[in-house]
Amino acid sequence: MHTQPNPTPLATLIRSESTVSGHRNLYCFHYDACLDVAVKLDWDSWSCEKCPLFRVQEEPRTFAGNFANDRRGGQQH
């Protein structure tokens, strides 16, 4: 069985970078595709929490820019 990404809309916006990691897996291989879904469906905000892949692939992606990988620690450089 192959698991598919499953983003879900959020009722409120994520306004703080410190709470993003609680709702989204920025390092998931499917993150960009889920973001595209949210944009196409005109969601104000979205979450990965109900997705079976939320806790999978949490290592920084080698193709992500330094900014994306720096976010993992919650500190800006």
PDB file of C-alpha atoms in Angstrom:
ATOM      1  CA  MET A   1       0.000   0.000   0.000  1.00  0.00           C
ATOM      2  CA  HIS A   2       1.396   3.392  -1.032  1.00  0.00           C
ATOM      3  CA  THR A   3       0.592   6.332   1.238  1.00  0.00           C
ATOM      4  CA  GLN A   4      -0.418   9.586  -0.418  1.00  0.00           C
ATOM      5  CA  PRO A   5       0.057  13.051   1.087  1.00  0.00           C
ATOM      6  CA  ASN A   6      -3.071  14.484   2.669  1.00  0.00           C
ATOM      7  CA  PRO A   7      -3.005  18.211   3.536  1.00  0.00           C
ATOM      8  CA  THR A   8      -6.042  19.590   5.364  1.00  0.00           C
ATOM      9  CA  PRO A   9      -7.287  23.176   5.668  1.00  0.00           C
ATOM     10  CA  LEU A  10      -6.867  25.086   8.926  1.00  0.00           C
ATOM     11  CA  ALA A  11      -9.546  27.440  10.234  1.00  0.00           C
ATOM     12  CA  THR A  12      -6.950  29.997  11.367  1.00  0.00           C
ATOM     13  CA  LEU A  13      -3.716  31.321   9.951  1.00  0.00           C
ATOM     14  CA  ILE A  14      -0.354  30.212  11.290  1.00  0.00           C
ATOM     15  CA  ARG A  15       1.045  33.558  12.417  1.00  0.00           C
ATOM     16  CA  SER A  16       4.211  32.490  14.179  1.00  0.00           C
ATOM     17  CA  GLU A  17       7.192  30.641  12.745  1.00  0.00           C
ATOM     18  CA  SER A  18       7.545  28.846  16.063  1.00  0.00           C
ATOM     19  CA  THR A  19       4.200  27.082  15.496  1.00  0.00           C
ATOM     20  CA  VAL A  20       4.744  26.085  11.863  1.00  0.00           C
ATOM     21  CA  SER A  21       6.566  22.865  12.764  1.00  0.00           C
ATOM     22  CA  GLY A  22       3.575  21.764  14.840  1.00  0.00           C
ATOM     23  CA  HIS A  23       1.369  21.922  11.758  1.00  0.00           C
ATOM     24  CA  ARG A  24       3.638  21.216   8.812  1.00  0.00           C
ATOM     25  CA  ASN A  25       6.578  18.970   7.975  1.00  0.00           C
ATOM     26  CA  LEU A  26       8.722  21.432   6.019  1.00  0.00           C
ATOM     27  CA  TYR A  27      11.153  18.642   5.136  1.00  0.00           C
ATOM     28  CA  CYS A  28       8.620  16.203   3.678  1.00  0.00           C
ATOM     29  CA  PHE A  29       9.312  15.248   0.084  1.00  0.00           C
ATOM     30  CA  HIS A  30       5.663  16.115  -0.739  1.00  0.00           C
ATOM     31  CA  TYR A  31       5.607  19.548   0.941  1.00  0.00           C
ATOM     32  CA  ASP A  32       5.654  21.471  -2.357  1.00  0.00           C
ATOM     33  CA  ALA A  33       2.805  19.379  -3.790  1.00  0.00           C
ATOM     34  CA  CYS A  34       0.709  19.944  -0.654  1.00  0.00           C
ATOM     35  CA  LEU A  35       1.396  23.663  -0.835  1.00  0.00           C
ATOM     36  CA  ASP A  36       0.175  23.601  -4.449  1.00  0.00           C
ATOM     37  CA  VAL A  37      -3.053  21.882  -3.312  1.00  0.00           C
ATOM     38  CA  ALA A  38      -3.628  24.541  -0.651  1.00  0.00           C
ATOM     39  CA  VAL A  39      -3.088  27.343  -3.177  1.00  0.00           C
ATOM     40  CA  LYS A  40      -5.312  25.758  -5.854  1.00  0.00           C
ATOM     41  CA  LEU A  41      -8.110  25.203  -3.324  1.00  0.00           C
ATOM     42  CA  ASP A  42      -7.683  28.768  -1.991  1.00  0.00           C
ATOM     43  CA  TRP A  43      -7.102  27.681   1.612  1.00  0.00           C
ATOM     44  CA  ASP A  44      -6.059  30.492   3.959  1.00  0.00           C
ATOM     45  CA  SER A  45      -3.880  28.035   5.877  1.00  0.00           C
ATOM     46  CA  TRP A  46      -3.238  24.307   5.969  1.00  0.00           C
ATOM     47  CA  SER A  47      -1.804  21.493   8.041  1.00  0.00           C
ATOM     48  CA  CYS A  48      -0.001  18.171   7.620  1.00  0.00           C
ATOM     49  CA  GLU A  49      -1.180  16.905  11.034  1.00  0.00           C
ATOM     50  CA  LYS A  50      -3.744  14.413   9.675  1.00  0.00           C
ATOM     51  CA  CYS A  51      -1.410  13.178   6.939  1.00  0.00           C
ATOM     52  CA  PRO A  52       0.156   9.738   7.505  1.00  0.00           C
ATOM     53  CA  LEU A  53       3.431  11.213   6.221  1.00  0.00           C
ATOM     54  CA  PHE A  54       3.556  14.014   8.836  1.00  0.00           C
ATOM     55  CA  ARG A  55       6.279  12.293  10.890  1.00  0.00           C
ATOM     56  CA  VAL A  56       8.109  10.772   7.913  1.00  0.00           C
ATOM     57  CA  GLN A  57      11.151  12.218   6.099  1.00  0.00           C
ATOM     58  CA  GLU A  58      12.002  14.751   8.781  1.00  0.00           C
ATOM     59  CA  GLU A  59      15.658  15.114   7.804  1.00  0.00           C
ATOM     60  CA  PRO A  60      16.570  18.384   6.052  1.00  0.00           C
ATOM     61  CA  ARG A  61      16.267  18.015   2.297  1.00  0.00           C
ATOM     62  CA  THR A  62      19.566  18.363   0.461  1.00  0.00           C
ATOM     63  CA  PHE A  63      17.890  20.335  -2.325  1.00  0.00           C
ATOM     64  CA  ALA A  64      16.350  22.850   0.094  1.00  0.00           C
ATOM     65  CA  GLY A  65      18.024  26.209   0.439  1.00  0.00           C
ATOM     66  CA  ASN A  66      19.956  27.235   3.537  1.00  0.00           C
ATOM     67  CA  PHE A  67      16.985  29.217   4.838  1.00  0.00           C
ATOM     68  CA  ALA A  68      14.730  26.145   4.828  1.00  0.00           C
ATOM     69  CA  ASN A  69      17.302  23.973   6.557  1.00  0.00           C
ATOM     70  CA  ASP A  70      18.165  26.665   9.118  1.00  0.00           C
ATOM     71  CA  ARG A  71      14.496  26.805  10.180  1.00  0.00           C
ATOM     72  CA  ARG A  72      14.700  23.287  11.615  1.00  0.00           C
ATOM     73  CA  GLY A  73      16.493  24.538  14.717  1.00  0.00           C
ATOM     74  CA  GLY A  74      14.061  27.416  15.191  1.00  0.00           C
ATOM     75  CA  GLN A  75      16.857  29.977  15.101  1.00  0.00           C
ATOM     76  CA  GLN A  76      17.676  32.416  12.360  1.00  0.00           C
ATOM     77  CA  HIS A  77      21.289  32.882  11.273  1.00  0.00           C
TER      78      HIS A  77
END
